[in-house]
Amino acid sequence: MKTIKTFGRTFGLAAVLSATAFASAEAHVTFLDREAKQDSTILATLQVPHGCDGKATTEVRVKLPEGFVFAKPQPKAGWELEVIKGDYQKTYDNHGDKVKTGAIEVRWKNGNLSDDFYDTFVIQGKVSGVEAGTSLAFPVTQMCGDTVTAWDQVAKEGGDAHGLKSPAPLLKVVAGEDHGHDHDDMAGMDMSGMAGMAGMAGMAAAAPAGETVKAGDLEISGGFAKAMLPGQPVGGGFFTVKNNGKTDDRLLSVTSPVSGEVQIHEMETKDNVMRMRQLKDGIAIAAGETVKLEPGNLHLMFQKVKTPFKQGDTVPVTLTFERAGKVDLVLQVLSAQGK
């Protein structure tokens, strides 16, 4: 496998027009926001401004430093997602729970980001137990087929990072006003969606949020979403479907007026590697069986949402089943912990 170091590329006109003014001035992978407050939960947004030696980017790997914990990446349409889990060096408190393991590397795979375009890759996580003034390095491996660019160089303490040819993206930790107000979980990876009463027009036939809806032999209950961070563009939804009949059915698709697209996703963890994939053929609801969409398993993924879900809001959705047809459902937005 060939490895190259890339610096100072010249952008084509398409790249300049598609990137932000700030990003187009950068030749390497950087964070959109380069500072994070102590003990705060943030959306760490990596900017990938170009490919490798003119080739399209097909995979982005990010190693997560100690002190950036409870990490949950944002899925991207057209990309597979893997999360590698391992042990933290320290124990961290997550709402009273002592946590010693979590995500240590994130991989977006099998995508196709042309060298002509710019894109971002987002990870939610908490900056915890890190002194103000410390810079956290996130080594990135950018893969373009058999060509690899490693953004992994870190200057020695007191050294000048500007002299590095392939610097790792850095987040500088700054003092928080009150050490932050935390909203750790992200619904739907568990990443949740974006909500509000907007889009309720035309939903008069839907049952109130949280109530059971019946359609033919199906019972749909327990619908909810999770509150999410401001600016988070992707969210998730959850509910339970019980098939009381003697004939199989299938959830084919989902739409919502608060989202540009709603995808059906499945998450699976094996050997400390979590993988998420879109189920384009939907979900089978076998006769006499109950299927649960829940955090860490099957779930809805809201794409292109404008306003973050807030606790107490509702999210209207329309479910389309193969046999039962269209069913309107209202999801109640719970806390970030789904309570």
Coordinates of C-alpha atoms in Angstrom, one line a residue:
M1 CA 0.0 0.0 0.0
K2 CA 1.4 3.3 -1.0
T3 CA 1.6 6.1 1.5
I4 CA 1.9 9.8 0.6
K5 CA 2.1 13.0 2.6
T6 CA 0.1 15.8 1.0
F7 CA 0.5 19.6 1.7
G8 CA -0.2 22.7 -0.2
R9 CA -2.5 21.3 -2.9
T10 CA -3.9 23.7 -5.5
F11 CA -7.7 23.6 -5.6
G12 CA -9.6 23.4 -8.8
L13 CA -12.4 25.9 -9.4
A14 CA -15.1 23.4 -8.4
A15 CA -13.3 22.8 -5.1
V16 CA -13.0 26.5 -4.3
L17 CA -16.7 27.0 -5.0
S18 CA -17.9 24.0 -3.0
A19 CA -15.7 24.7 0.1
T20 CA -16.2 27.4 2.6
A21 CA -13.8 30.3 2.4
F22 CA -12.0 29.2 5.5
A23 CA -11.7 25.6 4.5
S24 CA -10.5 26.4 1.0
A25 CA -7.5 28.2 2.5
E26 CA -6.5 25.0 4.4
A27 CA -4.5 22.3 2.7
H28 CA -4.8 19.7 5.5
V29 CA -7.6 18.1 7.6
T30 CA -8.6 20.5 10.4
F31 CA -11.5 21.1 12.8
L32 CA -14.1 23.7 11.9
D33 CA -14.1 24.9 15.6
R34 CA -10.6 24.5 17.0
E35 CA -11.4 25.3 20.7
A36 CA -13.5 23.3 23.2
K37 CA -14.5 24.2 26.7
Q38 CA -13.5 22.0 29.6
D39 CA -16.1 19.4 30.6
S40 CA -18.4 20.2 27.7
T41 CA -20.1 18.0 25.1
I42 CA -19.3 19.2 21.6
L43 CA -19.7 18.4 18.0
A44 CA -16.1 17.9 16.7
T45 CA -16.4 18.7 13.0
L46 CA -13.5 17.6 10.8
Q47 CA -13.0 19.3 7.4
V48 CA -11.6 17.3 4.6
P49 CA -10.8 19.8 1.8
H50 CA -9.4 17.5 -0.9
G51 CA -8.6 13.9 -1.9
C52 CA -5.2 12.2 -2.2
D53 CA -3.1 13.2 -5.1
G54 CA -6.2 13.9 -7.1
K55 CA -8.0 10.7 -6.2
A56 CA -11.4 10.6 -4.5
T57 CA -11.5 10.0 -0.7
T58 CA -13.1 6.6 0.0
E59 CA -12.4 6.2 3.8
V60 CA -11.6 8.5 6.7
R61 CA -10.3 7.1 10.0
V62 CA -10.0 9.2 13.2
K63 CA -8.2 8.1 16.3
L64 CA -9.7 9.6 19.5
P65 CA -7.5 11.0 22.2
E66 CA -7.8 10.3 25.9
G67 CA -10.0 12.9 27.4
F68 CA -12.5 12.9 24.5
V69 CA -15.0 10.4 25.7
F70 CA -18.5 9.0 25.2
A71 CA -17.9 9.6 21.4
K72 CA -20.7 9.0 18.9
P73 CA -20.1 9.8 15.2
Q74 CA -22.6 11.2 12.8
P75 CA -23.6 8.8 10.0
K76 CA -23.2 10.0 6.4
A77 CA -25.4 9.0 3.6
G78 CA -23.5 6.7 1.2
W79 CA -20.9 5.8 3.7
E80 CA -20.6 2.8 6.0
L81 CA -19.7 3.5 9.6
E82 CA -17.5 1.6 12.1
V83 CA -16.7 2.5 15.7
I84 CA -13.8 0.7 17.3
K85 CA -14.1 0.4 21.1
G86 CA -11.4 -0.1 23.7
D87 CA -10.3 0.8 27.2
Y88 CA -9.8 4.4 28.5
Q89 CA -6.7 5.1 30.5
K90 CA -8.9 6.6 33.2
T91 CA -12.4 6.1 34.5
Y92 CA -15.0 8.8 33.6
D93 CA -18.3 9.7 35.1
N94 CA -21.3 9.6 32.8
H95 CA -24.4 10.8 34.8
G96 CA -23.4 8.7 37.8
D97 CA -22.1 5.7 35.9
K98 CA -18.4 4.9 36.0
V99 CA -17.2 4.3 32.4
K100 CA -13.9 2.7 31.6
T101 CA -14.4 1.8 27.9
G102 CA -15.7 3.5 24.8
A103 CA -15.0 4.6 21.3
I104 CA -11.3 5.0 20.5
E105 CA -11.5 5.2 16.7
V106 CA -14.1 6.1 14.1
R107 CA -14.1 5.0 10.5
W108 CA -16.3 6.2 7.7
K109 CA -15.8 3.7 4.9
N110 CA -16.7 2.9 1.3
G111 CA -17.7 6.4 0.4
N112 CA -16.8 8.5 -2.6
L113 CA -15.8 12.2 -2.0
S114 CA -14.4 13.6 -5.2
D115 CA -11.1 15.6 -5.1
D116 CA -13.2 18.5 -6.5
F117 CA -15.3 18.8 -3.4
Y118 CA -15.1 19.5 0.4
D119 CA -17.0 17.7 3.2
T120 CA -17.2 17.4 6.9
F121 CA -17.1 14.4 9.3
V122 CA -18.7 15.0 12.7
I123 CA -18.2 13.3 16.1
Q124 CA -20.1 14.1 19.2
G125 CA -18.1 13.6 22.4
K126 CA -17.3 15.1 25.8
V127 CA -14.1 16.8 26.7
S128 CA -13.5 15.5 30.2
G129 CA -10.6 15.7 32.8
V130 CA -8.5 17.9 30.5
E131 CA -6.6 20.9 31.7
A132 CA -7.2 24.3 30.1
G133 CA -4.5 25.1 27.6
T134 CA -4.1 21.4 26.5
S135 CA -4.3 20.6 22.8
L136 CA -6.0 17.2 22.0
A137 CA -4.6 15.6 18.8
F138 CA -7.0 13.5 16.6
P139 CA -4.7 11.6 14.1
V140 CA -6.6 11.1 10.8
T141 CA -5.9 8.6 8.0
Q142 CA -7.4 9.6 4.7
M143 CA -7.7 6.8 2.2
C144 CA -8.3 7.1 -1.5
G145 CA -8.3 3.6 -2.8
D146 CA -4.8 2.2 -2.5
T147 CA -3.4 5.7 -1.7
V148 CA -3.2 6.8 1.9
T149 CA -2.6 10.2 3.4
A150 CA -1.8 10.3 7.2
W151 CA -2.5 13.5 9.1
D152 CA -0.8 12.4 12.3
Q153 CA 2.1 14.7 13.1
V154 CA 2.1 16.4 16.5
A155 CA 4.6 19.1 17.4
K156 CA 6.7 18.6 20.6
E157 CA 5.7 20.6 23.6
G158 CA 6.6 24.2 22.8
G159 CA 7.2 23.4 19.1
D160 CA 5.7 25.1 16.1
A161 CA 2.9 23.0 14.5
H162 CA 3.0 25.2 11.4
G163 CA 6.2 23.6 10.4
L164 CA 4.7 20.1 10.1
K165 CA 3.9 18.8 6.7
S166 CA 1.1 16.4 7.9
P167 CA -0.3 17.8 11.2
A168 CA -2.9 16.0 13.1
P169 CA -6.1 18.1 13.7
L170 CA -6.0 19.7 17.1
L171 CA -8.6 20.8 19.6
K172 CA -7.4 23.4 22.1
V173 CA -9.2 23.0 25.5
V174 CA -10.1 26.3 27.1
A175 CA -11.6 27.1 30.5
G176 CA -15.3 26.8 30.7
E177 CA -17.5 29.4 32.4
D178 CA -19.0 26.8 34.7
H179 CA -17.3 23.7 33.2
G180 CA -20.1 23.3 30.8
H181 CA -23.7 22.0 30.9
D182 CA -23.7 18.5 29.6
H183 CA -26.0 16.7 27.2
D184 CA -24.0 13.6 26.5
D185 CA -26.1 11.2 24.5
M186 CA -26.8 11.7 20.9
A187 CA -29.9 10.0 19.8
G188 CA -29.6 7.9 16.7
M189 CA -26.1 6.6 17.0
D190 CA -27.6 7.1 19.4
M191 CA -28.2 10.2 17.4
S192 CA -31.5 11.8 17.6
G193 CA -33.3 14.1 15.4
M194 CA -34.6 17.5 15.0
A195 CA -38.0 18.4 16.0
G196 CA -40.5 20.8 17.1
M197 CA -44.2 21.3 16.4
A198 CA -43.2 22.4 12.9
G199 CA -44.7 20.1 10.3
M200 CA -47.8 19.1 12.3
A201 CA -50.0 20.4 9.5
G202 CA -51.8 17.5 7.8
M203 CA -51.1 15.2 10.8
A204 CA -54.5 15.5 12.4
A205 CA -55.2 11.8 11.9
A206 CA -52.1 10.8 13.9
A207 CA -52.5 9.7 17.5
P208 CA -51.0 11.9 20.2
A209 CA -47.4 11.4 21.0
G210 CA -46.6 8.1 22.8
E211 CA -50.0 6.5 22.2
T212 CA -50.5 3.2 20.4
V213 CA -51.6 3.3 16.8
K214 CA -53.3 0.4 15.1
A215 CA -53.3 -0.4 11.4
G216 CA -54.8 -3.7 10.3
D217 CA -53.0 -6.4 12.3
L218 CA -50.2 -4.0 13.4
E219 CA -49.9 -2.2 16.7
I220 CA -47.2 0.6 16.8
S221 CA -46.4 1.9 20.2
G222 CA -43.7 3.6 22.4
G223 CA -42.6 6.1 19.8
F224 CA -39.9 8.5 20.9
A225 CA -36.8 10.5 19.9
K226 CA -34.0 11.9 22.0
A227 CA -33.1 15.5 22.6
M228 CA -30.0 16.6 20.8
L229 CA -27.3 19.2 20.7
P230 CA -27.7 22.6 18.9
G231 CA -26.5 22.4 15.3
Q232 CA -26.7 18.6 15.1
P233 CA -28.1 17.8 11.6
V234 CA -28.9 14.1 12.0
G235 CA -31.3 12.5 14.5
G236 CA -33.0 9.2 15.3
G237 CA -36.4 7.8 16.1
F238 CA -37.6 4.7 17.9
F239 CA -40.8 2.7 18.3
T240 CA -42.2 -0.8 18.7
V241 CA -44.3 -2.8 16.1
K242 CA -46.3 -5.8 17.0
N243 CA -47.9 -8.0 14.3
N244 CA -51.0 -9.7 15.7
G245 CA -51.9 -11.2 12.4
K246 CA -51.1 -14.5 10.6
T247 CA -49.4 -12.7 7.6
D248 CA -46.0 -11.2 7.4
D249 CA -45.6 -7.5 6.8
R250 CA -42.7 -5.1 6.1
L251 CA -41.9 -1.5 7.0
L252 CA -40.9 -0.1 3.6
S253 CA -40.1 3.5 4.2
V254 CA -40.6 6.5 6.5
T255 CA -41.1 10.2 5.8
S256 CA -41.3 13.3 8.1
P257 CA -42.1 17.0 7.4
V258 CA -39.3 18.0 9.7
S259 CA -36.6 16.1 7.8
G260 CA -35.3 16.0 4.2
E261 CA -35.0 12.2 4.4
V262 CA -35.6 9.5 6.9
Q263 CA -33.6 6.3 6.5
I264 CA -34.0 2.9 8.3
H265 CA -30.8 1.9 9.9
E266 CA -29.4 -1.1 11.8
M267 CA -26.5 -1.1 14.3
E268 CA -24.5 -4.2 15.2
T269 CA -21.5 -4.6 17.5
K270 CA -19.1 -7.5 17.1
D271 CA -15.6 -7.9 18.6
N272 CA -15.8 -4.3 19.9
V273 CA -16.5 -2.9 16.4
M274 CA -19.8 -1.2 15.9
R275 CA -21.2 -1.1 12.3
M276 CA -24.2 0.8 11.1
R277 CA -25.8 0.3 7.7
Q278 CA -28.9 1.5 6.0
L279 CA -31.7 -1.1 5.4
K280 CA -32.8 -0.1 1.9
D281 CA -35.3 -3.0 1.8
G282 CA -36.9 -2.0 5.1
I283 CA -37.6 -4.2 8.1
A284 CA -39.6 -7.4 8.1
I285 CA -42.4 -7.7 10.6
A286 CA -43.2 -11.4 10.8
A287 CA -46.6 -12.7 11.8
G288 CA -47.0 -13.0 15.5
E289 CA -43.7 -11.2 16.2
T290 CA -42.7 -7.9 17.8
V291 CA -39.9 -5.7 16.4
K292 CA -38.4 -3.0 18.5
L293 CA -36.6 0.0 17.1
E294 CA -34.3 1.1 20.0
P295 CA -31.0 2.8 20.6
G296 CA -28.0 0.7 19.7
N297 CA -30.1 -1.5 17.4
L298 CA -32.7 -0.8 14.7
H299 CA -33.7 2.9 14.4
L300 CA -34.8 5.7 12.2
M301 CA -32.2 8.2 11.0
F302 CA -33.4 11.7 10.2
Q303 CA -31.3 13.4 7.6
K304 CA -31.1 17.1 6.6
V305 CA -33.0 18.4 9.7
K306 CA -32.9 22.2 10.4
T307 CA -33.8 22.5 14.1
P308 CA -32.5 20.2 16.9
F309 CA -35.1 18.2 18.8
K310 CA -35.8 19.6 22.3
Q311 CA -37.2 17.7 25.2
G312 CA -41.0 18.0 25.3
D313 CA -41.3 18.6 21.5
T314 CA -42.8 16.1 19.1
V315 CA -41.8 14.6 15.7
P316 CA -44.5 13.6 13.2
V317 CA -43.6 10.6 10.9
T318 CA -45.5 8.6 8.3
L319 CA -44.7 4.9 8.2
T320 CA -45.4 3.0 5.0
F321 CA -45.9 -0.8 5.4
E322 CA -46.2 -3.3 2.6
R323 CA -49.6 -4.6 3.7
A324 CA -50.9 -2.2 6.3
G325 CA -50.2 0.9 4.1
K326 CA -49.5 4.4 5.5
V327 CA -49.6 5.0 9.2
D328 CA -49.2 8.4 10.9
L329 CA -47.2 8.4 14.2
V330 CA -46.0 11.1 16.6
L331 CA -42.7 10.6 18.4
Q332 CA -42.3 12.3 21.8
V333 CA -38.9 13.9 22.3
L334 CA -37.4 12.7 25.6
S335 CA -34.2 13.7 27.3
A336 CA -30.8 12.9 25.7
Q337 CA -30.8 9.7 27.8
G338 CA -34.1 8.7 26.4
K339 CA -36.0 9.2 29.8

